[in-house]
Coordinates of C-alpha atoms and ligand atoms in Angstrom, one line a residue:
X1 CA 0.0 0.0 0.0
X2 CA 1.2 3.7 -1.0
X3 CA 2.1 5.5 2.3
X4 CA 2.2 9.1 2.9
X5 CA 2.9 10.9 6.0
X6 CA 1.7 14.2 7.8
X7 CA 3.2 16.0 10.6
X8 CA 1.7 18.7 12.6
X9 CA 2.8 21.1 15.6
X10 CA -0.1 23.1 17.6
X11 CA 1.8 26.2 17.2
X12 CA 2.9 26.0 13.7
X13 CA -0.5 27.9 12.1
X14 CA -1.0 29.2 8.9
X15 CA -3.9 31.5 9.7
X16 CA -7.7 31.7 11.6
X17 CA -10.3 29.9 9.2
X18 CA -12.9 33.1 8.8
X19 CA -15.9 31.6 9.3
X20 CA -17.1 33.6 6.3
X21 CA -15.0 30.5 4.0
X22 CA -18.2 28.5 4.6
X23 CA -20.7 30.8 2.7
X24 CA -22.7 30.0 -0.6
X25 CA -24.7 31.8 -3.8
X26 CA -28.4 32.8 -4.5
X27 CA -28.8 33.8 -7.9
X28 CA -31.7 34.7 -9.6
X29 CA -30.6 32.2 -12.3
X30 CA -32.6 29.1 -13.3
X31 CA -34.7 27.3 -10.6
X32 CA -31.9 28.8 -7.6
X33 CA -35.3 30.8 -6.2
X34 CA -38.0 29.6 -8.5
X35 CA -39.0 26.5 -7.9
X36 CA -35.4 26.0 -5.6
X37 CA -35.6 27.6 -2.4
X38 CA -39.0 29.3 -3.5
X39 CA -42.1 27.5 -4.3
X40 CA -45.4 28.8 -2.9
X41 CA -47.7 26.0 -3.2
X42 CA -45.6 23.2 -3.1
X43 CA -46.4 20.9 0.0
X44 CA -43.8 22.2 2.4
X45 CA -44.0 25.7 1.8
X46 CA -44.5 28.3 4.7
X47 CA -46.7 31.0 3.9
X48 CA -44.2 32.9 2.7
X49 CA -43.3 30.8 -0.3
X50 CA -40.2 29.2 1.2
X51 CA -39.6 25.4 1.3
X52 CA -38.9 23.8 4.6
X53 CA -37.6 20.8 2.9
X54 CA -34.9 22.8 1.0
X55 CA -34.3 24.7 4.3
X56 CA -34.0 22.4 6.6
X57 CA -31.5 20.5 3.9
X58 CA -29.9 24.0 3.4
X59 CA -29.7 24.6 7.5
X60 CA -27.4 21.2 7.8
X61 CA -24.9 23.1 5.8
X62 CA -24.3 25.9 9.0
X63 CA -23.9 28.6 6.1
X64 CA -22.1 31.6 7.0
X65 CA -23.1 34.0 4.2
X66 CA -24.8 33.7 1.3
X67 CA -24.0 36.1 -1.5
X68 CA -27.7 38.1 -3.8
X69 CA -28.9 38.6 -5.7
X70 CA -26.1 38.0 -8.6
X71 CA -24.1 36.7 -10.7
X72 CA -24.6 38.1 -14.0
X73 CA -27.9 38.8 -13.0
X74 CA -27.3 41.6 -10.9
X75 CA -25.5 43.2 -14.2
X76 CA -29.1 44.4 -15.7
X77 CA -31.0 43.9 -12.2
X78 CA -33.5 46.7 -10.4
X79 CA -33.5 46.1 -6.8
X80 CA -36.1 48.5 -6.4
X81 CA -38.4 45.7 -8.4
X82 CA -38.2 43.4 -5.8
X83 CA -39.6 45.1 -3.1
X84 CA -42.8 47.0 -2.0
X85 CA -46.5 44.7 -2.3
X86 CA -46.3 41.7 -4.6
X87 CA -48.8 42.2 -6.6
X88 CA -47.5 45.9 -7.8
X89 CA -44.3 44.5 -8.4
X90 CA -43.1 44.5 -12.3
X91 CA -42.8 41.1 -14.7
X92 CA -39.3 41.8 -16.6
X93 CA -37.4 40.1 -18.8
X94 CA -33.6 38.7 -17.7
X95 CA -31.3 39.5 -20.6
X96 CA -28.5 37.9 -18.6
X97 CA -30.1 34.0 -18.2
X98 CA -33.0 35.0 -20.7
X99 CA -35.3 34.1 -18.6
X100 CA -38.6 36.0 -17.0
X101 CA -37.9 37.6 -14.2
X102 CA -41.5 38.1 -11.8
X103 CA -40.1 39.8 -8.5
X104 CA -42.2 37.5 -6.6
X105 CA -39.3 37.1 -4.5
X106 CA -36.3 40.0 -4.0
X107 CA -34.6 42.1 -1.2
X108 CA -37.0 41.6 1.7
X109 CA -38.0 37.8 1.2
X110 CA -34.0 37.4 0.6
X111 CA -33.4 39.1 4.2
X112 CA -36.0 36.8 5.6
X113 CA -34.7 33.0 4.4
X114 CA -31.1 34.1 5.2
X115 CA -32.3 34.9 9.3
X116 CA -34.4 31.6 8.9
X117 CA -31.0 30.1 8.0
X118 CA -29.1 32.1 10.3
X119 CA -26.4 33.3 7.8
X120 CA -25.6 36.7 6.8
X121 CA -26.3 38.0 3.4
X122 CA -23.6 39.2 0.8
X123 CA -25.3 42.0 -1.4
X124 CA -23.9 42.7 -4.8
X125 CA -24.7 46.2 -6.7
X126 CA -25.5 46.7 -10.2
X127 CA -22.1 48.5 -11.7
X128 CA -23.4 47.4 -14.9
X129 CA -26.4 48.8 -16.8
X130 CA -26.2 50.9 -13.2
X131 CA -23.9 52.9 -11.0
X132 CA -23.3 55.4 -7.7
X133 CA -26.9 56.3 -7.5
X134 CA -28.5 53.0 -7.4
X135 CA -25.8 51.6 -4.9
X136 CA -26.4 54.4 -3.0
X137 CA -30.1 54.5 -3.1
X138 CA -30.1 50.7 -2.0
X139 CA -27.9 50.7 0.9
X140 CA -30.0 53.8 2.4
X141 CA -32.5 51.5 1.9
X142 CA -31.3 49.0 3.6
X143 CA -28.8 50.4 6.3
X144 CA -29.8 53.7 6.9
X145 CA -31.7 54.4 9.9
X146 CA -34.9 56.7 8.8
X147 CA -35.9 59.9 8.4
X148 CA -35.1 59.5 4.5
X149 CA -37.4 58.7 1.4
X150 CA -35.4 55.4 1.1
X151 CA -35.1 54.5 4.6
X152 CA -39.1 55.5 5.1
X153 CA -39.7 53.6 2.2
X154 CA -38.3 50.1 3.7
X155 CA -40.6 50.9 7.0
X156 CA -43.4 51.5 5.1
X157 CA -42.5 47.9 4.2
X158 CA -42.9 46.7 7.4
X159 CA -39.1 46.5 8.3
X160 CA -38.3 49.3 11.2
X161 CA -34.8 48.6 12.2
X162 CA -32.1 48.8 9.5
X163 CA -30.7 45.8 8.5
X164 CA -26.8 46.5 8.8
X165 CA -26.1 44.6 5.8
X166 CA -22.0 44.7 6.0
X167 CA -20.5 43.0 3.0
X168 CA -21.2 44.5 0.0
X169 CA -19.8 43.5 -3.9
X170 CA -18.9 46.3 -6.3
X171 CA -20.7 44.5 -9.4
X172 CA -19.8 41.0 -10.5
X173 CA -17.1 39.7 -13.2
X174 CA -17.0 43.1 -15.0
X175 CA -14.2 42.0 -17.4
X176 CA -16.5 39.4 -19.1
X177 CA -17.7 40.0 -22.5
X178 CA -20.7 37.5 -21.1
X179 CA -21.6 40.4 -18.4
X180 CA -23.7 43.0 -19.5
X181 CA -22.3 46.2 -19.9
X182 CA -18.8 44.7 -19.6
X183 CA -16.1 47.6 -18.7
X184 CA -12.6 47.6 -19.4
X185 CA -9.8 47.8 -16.2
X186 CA -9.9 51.2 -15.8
X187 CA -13.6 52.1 -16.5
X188 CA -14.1 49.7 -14.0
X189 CA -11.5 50.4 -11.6
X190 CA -12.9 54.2 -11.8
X191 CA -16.7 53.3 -11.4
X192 CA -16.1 51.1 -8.3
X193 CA -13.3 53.5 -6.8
X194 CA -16.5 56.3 -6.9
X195 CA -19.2 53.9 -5.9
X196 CA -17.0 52.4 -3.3
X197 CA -16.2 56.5 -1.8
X198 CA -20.5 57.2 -2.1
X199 CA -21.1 54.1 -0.4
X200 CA -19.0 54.3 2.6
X201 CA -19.7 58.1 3.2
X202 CA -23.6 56.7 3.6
X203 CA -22.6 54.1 5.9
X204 CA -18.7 53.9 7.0
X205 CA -19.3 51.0 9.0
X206 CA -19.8 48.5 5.3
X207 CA -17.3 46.1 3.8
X208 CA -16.8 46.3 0.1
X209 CA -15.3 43.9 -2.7
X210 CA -13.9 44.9 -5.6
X211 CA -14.3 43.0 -8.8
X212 CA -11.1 41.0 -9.8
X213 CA -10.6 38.7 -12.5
X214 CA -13.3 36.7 -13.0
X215 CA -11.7 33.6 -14.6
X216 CA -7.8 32.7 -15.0
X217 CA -8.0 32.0 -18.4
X218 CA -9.3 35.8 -19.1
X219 CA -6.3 37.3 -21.2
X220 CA -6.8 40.6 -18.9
X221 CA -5.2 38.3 -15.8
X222 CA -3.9 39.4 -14.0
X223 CA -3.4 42.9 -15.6
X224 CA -7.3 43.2 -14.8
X225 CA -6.6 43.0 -11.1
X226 CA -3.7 45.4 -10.8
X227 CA -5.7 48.4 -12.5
X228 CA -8.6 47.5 -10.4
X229 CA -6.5 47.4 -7.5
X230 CA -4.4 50.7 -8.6
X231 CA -7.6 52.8 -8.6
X232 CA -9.4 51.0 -5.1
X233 CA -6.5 49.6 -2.9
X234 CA -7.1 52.4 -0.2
X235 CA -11.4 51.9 -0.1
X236 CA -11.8 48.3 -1.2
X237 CA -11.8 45.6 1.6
X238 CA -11.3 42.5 -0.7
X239 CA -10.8 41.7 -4.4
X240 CA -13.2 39.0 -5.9
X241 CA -11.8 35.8 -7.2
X242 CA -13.8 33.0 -8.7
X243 CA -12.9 29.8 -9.9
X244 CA -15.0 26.6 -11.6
X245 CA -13.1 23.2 -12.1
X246 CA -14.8 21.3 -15.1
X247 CA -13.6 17.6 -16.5
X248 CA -12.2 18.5 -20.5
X249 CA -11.3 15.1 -21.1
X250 CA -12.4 11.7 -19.8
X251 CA -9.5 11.8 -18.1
X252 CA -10.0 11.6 -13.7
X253 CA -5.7 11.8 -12.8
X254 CA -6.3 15.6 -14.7
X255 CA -9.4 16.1 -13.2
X256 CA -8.4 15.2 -9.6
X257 CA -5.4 17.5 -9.9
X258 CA -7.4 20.5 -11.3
X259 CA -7.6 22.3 -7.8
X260 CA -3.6 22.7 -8.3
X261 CA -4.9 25.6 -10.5
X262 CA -7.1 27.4 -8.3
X263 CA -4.0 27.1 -5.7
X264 CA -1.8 28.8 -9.0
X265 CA -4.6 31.6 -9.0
X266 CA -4.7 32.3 -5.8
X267 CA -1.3 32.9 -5.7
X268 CA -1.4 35.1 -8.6
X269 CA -3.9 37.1 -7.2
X270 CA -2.3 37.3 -4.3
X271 CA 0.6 38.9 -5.8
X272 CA -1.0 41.4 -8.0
X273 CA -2.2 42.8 -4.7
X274 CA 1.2 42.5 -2.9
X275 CA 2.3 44.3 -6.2
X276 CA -0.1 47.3 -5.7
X277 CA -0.1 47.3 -1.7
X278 CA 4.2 48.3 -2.7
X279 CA 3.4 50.3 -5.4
X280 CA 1.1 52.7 -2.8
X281 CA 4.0 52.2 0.0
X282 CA 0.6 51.0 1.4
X283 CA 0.1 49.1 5.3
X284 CA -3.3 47.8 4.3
X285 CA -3.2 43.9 3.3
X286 CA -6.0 43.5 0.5
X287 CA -7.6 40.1 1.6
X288 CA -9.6 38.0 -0.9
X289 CA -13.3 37.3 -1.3
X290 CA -13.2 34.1 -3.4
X291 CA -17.2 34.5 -4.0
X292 CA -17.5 31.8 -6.6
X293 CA -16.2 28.7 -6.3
X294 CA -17.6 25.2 -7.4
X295 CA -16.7 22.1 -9.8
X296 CA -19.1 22.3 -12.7
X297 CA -19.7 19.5 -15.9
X298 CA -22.6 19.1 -18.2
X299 CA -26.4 19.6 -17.0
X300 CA -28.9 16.9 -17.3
X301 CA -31.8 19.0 -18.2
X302 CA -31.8 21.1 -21.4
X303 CA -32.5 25.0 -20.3
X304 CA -35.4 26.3 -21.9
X305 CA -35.4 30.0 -22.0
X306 CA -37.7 32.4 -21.2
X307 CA -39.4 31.0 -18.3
X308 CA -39.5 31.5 -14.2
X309 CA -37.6 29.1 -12.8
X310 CA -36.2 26.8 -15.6
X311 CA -33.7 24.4 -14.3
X312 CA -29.9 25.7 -15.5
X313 CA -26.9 23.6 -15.3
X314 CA -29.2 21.5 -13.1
X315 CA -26.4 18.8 -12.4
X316 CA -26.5 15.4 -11.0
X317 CA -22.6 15.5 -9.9
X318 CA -20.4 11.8 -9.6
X319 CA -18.9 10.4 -6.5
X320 CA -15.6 12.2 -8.6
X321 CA -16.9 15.6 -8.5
X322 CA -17.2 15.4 -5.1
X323 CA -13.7 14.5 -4.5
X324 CA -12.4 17.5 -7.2
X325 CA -14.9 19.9 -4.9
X326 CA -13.0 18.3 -1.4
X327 CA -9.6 19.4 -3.0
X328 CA -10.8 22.8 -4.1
X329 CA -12.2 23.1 -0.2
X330 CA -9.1 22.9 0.8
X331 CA -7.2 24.5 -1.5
X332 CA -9.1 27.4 0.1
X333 CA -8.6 26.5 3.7
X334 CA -4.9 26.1 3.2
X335 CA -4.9 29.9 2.0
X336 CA -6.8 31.2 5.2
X337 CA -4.3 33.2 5.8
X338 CA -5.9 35.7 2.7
X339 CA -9.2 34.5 1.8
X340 CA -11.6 35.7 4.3
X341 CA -14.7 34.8 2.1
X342 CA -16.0 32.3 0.2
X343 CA -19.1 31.2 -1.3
X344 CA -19.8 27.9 -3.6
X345 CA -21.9 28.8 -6.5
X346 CA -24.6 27.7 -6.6
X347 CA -27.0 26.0 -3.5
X348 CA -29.6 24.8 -4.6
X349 CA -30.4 23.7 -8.8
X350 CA -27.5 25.5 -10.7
X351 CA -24.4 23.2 -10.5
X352 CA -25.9 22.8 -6.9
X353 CA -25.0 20.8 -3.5
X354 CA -29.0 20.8 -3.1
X355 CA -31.4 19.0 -6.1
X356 CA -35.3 19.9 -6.1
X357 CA -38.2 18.5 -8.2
X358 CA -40.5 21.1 -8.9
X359 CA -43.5 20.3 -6.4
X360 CA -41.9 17.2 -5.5
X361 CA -38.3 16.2 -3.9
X362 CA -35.2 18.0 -2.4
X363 CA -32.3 15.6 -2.3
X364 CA -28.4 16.3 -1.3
X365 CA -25.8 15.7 -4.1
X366 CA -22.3 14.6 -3.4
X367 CA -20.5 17.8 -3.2
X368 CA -22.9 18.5 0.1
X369 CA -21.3 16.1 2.0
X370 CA -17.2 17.2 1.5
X371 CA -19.0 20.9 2.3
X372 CA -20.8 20.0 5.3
X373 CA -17.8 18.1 6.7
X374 CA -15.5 21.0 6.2
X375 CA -18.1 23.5 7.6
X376 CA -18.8 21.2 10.9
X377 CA -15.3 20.3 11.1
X378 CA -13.2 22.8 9.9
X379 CA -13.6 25.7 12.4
X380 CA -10.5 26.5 14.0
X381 CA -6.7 27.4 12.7
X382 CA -5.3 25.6 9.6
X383 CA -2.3 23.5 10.7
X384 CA 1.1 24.3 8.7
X385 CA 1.9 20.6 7.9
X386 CA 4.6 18.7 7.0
X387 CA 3.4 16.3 4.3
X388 CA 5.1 13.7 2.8
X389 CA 2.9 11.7 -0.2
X390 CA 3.6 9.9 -3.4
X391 CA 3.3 11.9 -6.5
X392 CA 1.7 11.3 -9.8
X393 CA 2.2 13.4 -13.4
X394 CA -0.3 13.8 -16.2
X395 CA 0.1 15.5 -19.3
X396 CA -0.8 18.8 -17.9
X397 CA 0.5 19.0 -14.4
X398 CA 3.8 17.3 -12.5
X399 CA 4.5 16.2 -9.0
X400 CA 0.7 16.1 -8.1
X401 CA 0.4 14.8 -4.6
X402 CA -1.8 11.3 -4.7
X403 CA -2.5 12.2 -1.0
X404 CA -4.5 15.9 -0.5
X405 CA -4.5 16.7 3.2
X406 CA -5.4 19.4 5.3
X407 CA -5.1 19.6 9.5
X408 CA -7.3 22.1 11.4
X409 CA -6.8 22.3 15.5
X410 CA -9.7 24.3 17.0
X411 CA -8.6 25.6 20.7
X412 CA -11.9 26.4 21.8
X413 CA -13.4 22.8 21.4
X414 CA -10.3 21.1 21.5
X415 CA -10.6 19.2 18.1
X416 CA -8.3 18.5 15.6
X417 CA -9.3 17.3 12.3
X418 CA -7.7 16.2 9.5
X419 CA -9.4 16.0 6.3
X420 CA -7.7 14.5 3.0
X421 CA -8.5 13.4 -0.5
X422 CA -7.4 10.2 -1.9
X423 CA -6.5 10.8 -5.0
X424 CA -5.4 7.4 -6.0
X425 CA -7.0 4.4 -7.6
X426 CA -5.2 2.3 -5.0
X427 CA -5.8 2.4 -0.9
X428 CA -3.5 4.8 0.7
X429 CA -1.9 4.5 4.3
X430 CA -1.9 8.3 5.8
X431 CA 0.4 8.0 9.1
X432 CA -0.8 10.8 11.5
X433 CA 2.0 12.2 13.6
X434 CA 0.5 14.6 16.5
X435 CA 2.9 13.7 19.1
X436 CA 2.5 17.4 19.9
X437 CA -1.3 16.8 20.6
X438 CA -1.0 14.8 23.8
X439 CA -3.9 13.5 25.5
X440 CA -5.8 13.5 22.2
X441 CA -7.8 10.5 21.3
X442 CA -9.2 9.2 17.9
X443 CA -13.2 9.9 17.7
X444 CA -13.9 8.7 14.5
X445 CA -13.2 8.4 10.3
X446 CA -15.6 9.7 7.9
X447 CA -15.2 8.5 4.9
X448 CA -17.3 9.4 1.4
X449 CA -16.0 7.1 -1.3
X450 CA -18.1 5.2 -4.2
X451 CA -17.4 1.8 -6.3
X452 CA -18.1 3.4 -9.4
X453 CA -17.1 7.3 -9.6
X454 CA -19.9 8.1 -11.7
X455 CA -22.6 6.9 -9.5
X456 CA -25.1 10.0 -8.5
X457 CA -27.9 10.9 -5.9
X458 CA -31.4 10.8 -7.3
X459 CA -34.7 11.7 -6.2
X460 CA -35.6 8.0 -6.1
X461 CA -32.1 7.1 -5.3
X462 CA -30.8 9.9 -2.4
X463 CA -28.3 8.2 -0.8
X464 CA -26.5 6.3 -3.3
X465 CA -23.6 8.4 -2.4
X466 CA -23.3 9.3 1.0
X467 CA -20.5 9.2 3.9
X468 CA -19.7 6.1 5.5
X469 CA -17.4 5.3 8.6
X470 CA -13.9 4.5 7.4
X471 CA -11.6 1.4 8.9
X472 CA -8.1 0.9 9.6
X473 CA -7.6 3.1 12.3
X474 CA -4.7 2.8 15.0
X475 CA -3.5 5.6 17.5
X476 CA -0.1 4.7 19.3
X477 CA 2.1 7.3 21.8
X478 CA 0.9 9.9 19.3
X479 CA 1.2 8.4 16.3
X480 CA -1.9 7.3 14.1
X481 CA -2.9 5.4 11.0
X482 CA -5.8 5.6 8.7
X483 CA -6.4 3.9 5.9
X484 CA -7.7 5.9 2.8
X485 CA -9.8 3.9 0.4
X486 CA -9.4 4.2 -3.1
X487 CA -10.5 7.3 -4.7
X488 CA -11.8 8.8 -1.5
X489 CA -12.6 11.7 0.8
X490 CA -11.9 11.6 4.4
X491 CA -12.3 13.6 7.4
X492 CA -10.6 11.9 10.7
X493 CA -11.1 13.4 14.2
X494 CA -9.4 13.5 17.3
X495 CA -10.4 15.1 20.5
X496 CA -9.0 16.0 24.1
X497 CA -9.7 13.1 25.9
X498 CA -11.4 15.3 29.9
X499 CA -11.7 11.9 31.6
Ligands
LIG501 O1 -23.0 30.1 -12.6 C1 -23.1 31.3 -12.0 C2 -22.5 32.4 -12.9 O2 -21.2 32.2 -13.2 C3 -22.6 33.8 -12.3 O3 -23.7 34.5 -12.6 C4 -21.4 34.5 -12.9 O4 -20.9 35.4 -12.0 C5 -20.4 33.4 -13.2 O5 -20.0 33.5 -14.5

């Protein structure tokens, strides 16, 4: 059996895990709100429209933030449509996902499922068909405190206190000729930089995110991110990443290794903003929102435009997508140190970790499970290890490690966890050395691995993937052993032991 080995020290840290890393992305986009996590009339709706089945799925998850209303939506979107009595409320058409947009659900009801869910919202501003006035206009809306025709206005809705919305994006992937009203660098970087000043003068206490790059493969990366970053370094908070991972060619070695990419990325990234925090003799550290983020491939249901909530990319992922979306977990952990935010795109229906029938089922797919593992377990400091693993090539990258592990020691609760991907067709022997964890004992091995790595979760068949306790365990004088299954994800657990 392969072997590889990981070594870990309770003071050697990279960084604090923000707990913001465990947030995710409603778009008005396909059947995300329509007939996802809104359905009034379907047999486990509230009154309100919103499914208890897809929440209570959705609640498992212990979401952080969730990102609104866009995505390319947001590009040609009119918050102000969204709001105010339902029936007044205007029917338009989406030129960004041609589709029909009714405004049966926007700002408020948004508000109200993300307090059901207990997360905090992420609000993204229209820099494209829109600009300063509109941003401004919706965050008086929403944060100020009264006495104005937009704060008034949300009152008269029924909402008295301001909602102290914090985060806020600066538009969404502006450098795409797919967005509309795409900018260049500095037509951007300009907009944002006066948007960003309006905004903050209104409320100083707010968080904002500049647009960055939206894919690697753009030929304005990095040089996108610099200009950006040249005109808002001193009132941006965080530059915008985002990042999907799709299998090109049957071909799983290149697949599994695809996160190595989004680790290339954030690097880059990260530099153009060390470039520009030097260029500005600047002590500010420009941290990253990385508010798109998901393994993507093919959708089983053909999109039919022009409706209200037409499936899009509504994907039944394989037991191998959920390993690629592991990796890319944490590929983000391991950079805690920068990425403060970070939101898989989509929930529920749109390349989703959460599958609804239209009046019928809501089921989890198999990238839920590496997520939810991550977001129970993974709370804490990321662990600088010493790893040791074989290593495997493929046409497109070298030296990619067949083992994928990350450690996380939270103080609070005394845990440490290490989770890790198997990226081997063979069993793998991980040997644990946490000699500096003493009195730490073995709780238990999760273990989310499949016979075939095309098998799926379907309404009639939920839990054909789904986590399994792993074997093979031995702790000795600090020392453990766990046996990784073939093509696998793992999380393994150790805790204090009081008595
Ligand atoms: O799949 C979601 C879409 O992908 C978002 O609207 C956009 O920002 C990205 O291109």
């Amino acid at each position: 059996m392969k072997t590889a080995t990981i070594q870990v020290n309770k003071s050697y840290k990279i960084g604090k895990i923000s707990d913001r890393m465990f947030g995710s992305f409603v778009e008005h986009m396909g059947s995300v709100v329509y007939n996802g996590i809104y359905e009034p009339g379907h047999p486990t709706a509230d009154g309100r429209g919103f499914r208890q089945d897809v929440l209570e799925l959705v609640k498992e998850l212990q979401l952080s933030v969730v990102r609104y209303p866009g995505g390319n939506f947001t590009s040609g979107y009119h918050w102000e449509d969204g709001i105010g009595p339902k029936e007044s409320r205007p029917v338009r058409v989406d030129p960004a996902w041609r589709q029909i947009e009714p405004n049966t659900f926007g700002l408020n009801e948004f508000m109200e499922w993300t307090r059901e869910i207990g997360a905090d919202p992420i609000m993204t501003v229209n820099l494209g068909t829109r600009g300063i006035e509109e941003a401004k206009d919706m965050l008086e809306y929403c944060n100020f405190e009264g006495g104005t025709t937009w704060s008034e206005l949300r009152k008269s809705h029924g909402i008295r206190q301001p909602y102290g919305i914090k985060t806020w994006c600066l538009g969404n992937e502006l450098d795409g000729e797919w967005q509309i009203a795409r900018k260049t660098a500095a037509q951007y970087g300009q907009l944002a930089l006066e948007t960003a000043k309006v905004m903050k003068w209104v409320d100083p206490s707010i968080e904002l995110v500049a647009v960055g790059s939206s894919a690697r493969h753009m030929s304005t990366f990095p040089e996108w991110d610099r200009i950006v970053l040249e005109h808002t370094y001193d009132h941006a908070d965080m530059l915008s990443l985002h990042h999907y991972i799709g299998k090109r060619e049957n071909d799983t070695p290149t697949y599994l290794a695809m996160p190595m990419e989004m680790e290339r990325q954030i690097e880059e990234v990260i530099a153009a903003c060390d470039y520009v925090r030097g260029l500005k003799r600047s002590n500010k550290v420009m941290y990253l929102s990385f508010d798109e983020w998901n393994v993507w491939r093919e959708p089983d249901i053909e999109y039919t435009p022009w409706q209200i909530g037409c499936p899009y990319d509504w994907v039944k992922f394989h037991m191998e997508d959920a390993l690629v979306f592991g990796s890319a977990m944490l590929t983000l952990l391991r950079r805690a140190d920068r990425i403060k935010i970070a939101c898989q795109s989509l929930l529920v229906n749109t390349i989703p970790m959460i599958l609804t029938e239209k009046g019928g089922k809501a089921w989890r797919n198999p990238t839920f499970y590496p997520f939810l593992h991550v977001s129970r377990y993974g709370r804490g400091e990321v662990l600088q290890s010493l790893v040791e693993t074989p290593k495997y090539d493929t046409a497109k990258y070298t030296d990619v490690p067949v083992v994928d592990p990350v450690a996380v020691y939270n103080e609070e609760t005394d845990e440490l966890t290490f989770f890790a991907v198997n990226r081997g067709a063979e069993a793998a022997l991980l040997k644990l050395d946490i000699r500096d964890f003493t009195g730490y004992a073995f709780r238990e091995h999760i273990v989310l691995k499949h016979d075939r790595l095309n098998a799926v979760n379907t309404s009639d068949n939920p839990y054909e993937v789904k986590p399994q306790a792993g074997s093979g365990e031995t702790v000795d004088g600090g020392r453990a052993e766990a046996v990784l299954d073939p093509y696998s994800w793992n999380v393994i657990r150790f805790q204090l032991n009081r008595s």
